[in-house]
């Protein structure tokens, strides 16, 4: 949604605010982290394998389908029936975890695999997560 | 040049976007209250599942073939539809959204920029697929009807792979000859049967009829269709989306209803929907049909349908609702398990050309209705409603196989596996 900032001025009887001429829209988180609104969706991370790049269990992931993917990007793919978040190596066809405790996965021709999008941002809520956490398996 | 872009089995495809576990499985989507099958994905299509078949009848067959069944997730479809339309909008400055999953494009002055329409179609197709995860078919034609025919070819006929172009007589003949006459835009199944009796079986047969003769035998609409099939554009956007000549609101109940007040509140809710739609297209209802019925699949089938004439045509929700109160006792029958009910405004007049009546005064209150519509538009349908709509809420929609609202609810966003 695009909002044109026009503020109500009628009824001001005293001093007009000296800042009135300088009013801008408040900053928006969406504007900062969503480049292609129609191609972007939000998911929730479940698991530990991406902690080394700062994605923790329960973090929100902003996934952009319109971004070009190159080797080394953190991506979300559908892999044999579920969404996974990994680092992609396109030339070697590998899905790499950030954590050393997890092995890389080779994408074979028998796998159902599709790149869904690039993780352009991840968000950690430090409070008020009840609503969001409801979608995680307990 | 015109194009029609629409999604392949939109509801079923939308279900697959955020659920990778069903992408390679047969998927069907059910209508309101899980009544009938309304969308069948291409994989399920191979199982010859008939469309609009009551779900309970075909259920054993679906289970036998492990078909994934979903209720209509309108929240998800509306969001994906908007995304899809916004992507398509990038490719043409004259864009007309025709339905939740179809849009027309009109290309004026593009011939110098685009020399290969099929190529352009594939670019559109890839962009929508990549950015929304929805598969679409693109049909180009020199008229809207030919664009629709090309779209049919793109999706249903072999050898087109999602994009078809009708730009000359050869491509036109190739598509129309392989197309059943009932697949032509605007030719319904009833009209199609008549045409077939006359030996007009394919779209190509229809294209070769004399338009004037078609007008004499059927209507001006068929005449235009014939001209359009011959590359003469007759339809403009306004005509593509004409005001509806009838407005219906009907629904089957989530659970059977036997109580008078519940039936009444359901009918009043339909009255409100009909009223809203009338006002939106600036029409007034002269005559209503109000009906309620039990299930034809159960014993003691009961159906009652009454006509109601307004002395003065109306679009006021409370006036339409009072018609419900007038007839409810005649429609209701005790000890009946009502399965569906509804209201149709079957004779409409334009709000703009009203003959005033000397003896009766309109009870419509346009200011109140405008206020109601404005509030519901701003804060969502149902924010403000008639008291009698809210008598009970037990008749709301049944959606037993509903998928999460992946894009519109925080509690429903997809889980991304990081293990």
XYZ file of C-alpha atoms in Angstrom, chain A residues 64-117:
54
model
C 12.044 -13.165 -2.530
C 11.210 -15.209 -5.618
C 12.210 -12.458 -8.029
C 15.849 -12.152 -6.935
C 18.517 -13.859 -9.030
C 20.236 -16.731 -7.300
C 23.974 -17.165 -7.263
C 26.276 -19.597 -5.528
C 26.714 -18.693 -1.877
C 23.236 -17.211 -1.480
C 20.995 -18.306 1.361
C 17.988 -19.716 -0.395
C 14.718 -21.486 0.230
C 13.996 -24.466 -1.978
C 11.361 -27.135 -2.097
C 13.204 -30.378 -1.645
C 11.369 -33.708 -1.726
C 8.145 -32.314 -0.377
C 9.219 -29.658 2.097
C 10.689 -26.181 2.160
C 14.343 -26.089 3.204
C 16.687 -23.190 3.905
C 20.313 -23.745 2.866
C 23.274 -22.123 1.161
C 23.293 -23.009 -2.523
C 26.244 -24.112 -4.627
C 24.884 -24.069 -8.141
C 27.852 -25.510 -9.988
C 28.265 -28.488 -7.671
C 24.498 -28.896 -7.105
C 24.901 -28.769 -3.354
C 22.687 -27.615 -0.523
C 25.089 -26.547 2.201
C 24.263 -25.986 5.846
C 25.920 -23.107 7.656
C 26.707 -25.333 10.618
C 29.601 -27.774 10.319
C 27.528 -30.390 12.149
C 25.334 -30.902 9.105
C 26.465 -32.550 5.885
C 25.933 -30.961 2.492
C 23.262 -32.524 0.352
C 23.786 -33.320 -3.329
C 20.756 -32.628 -5.490
C 20.321 -35.631 -7.757
C 18.037 -35.933 -10.742
C 15.738 -38.177 -8.735
C 15.077 -35.488 -6.163
C 12.046 -33.225 -6.416
C 13.831 -29.938 -6.280
C 12.858 -26.363 -7.076
C 14.457 -23.113 -6.051
C 11.775 -21.013 -4.398
C 13.615 -17.800 -3.668
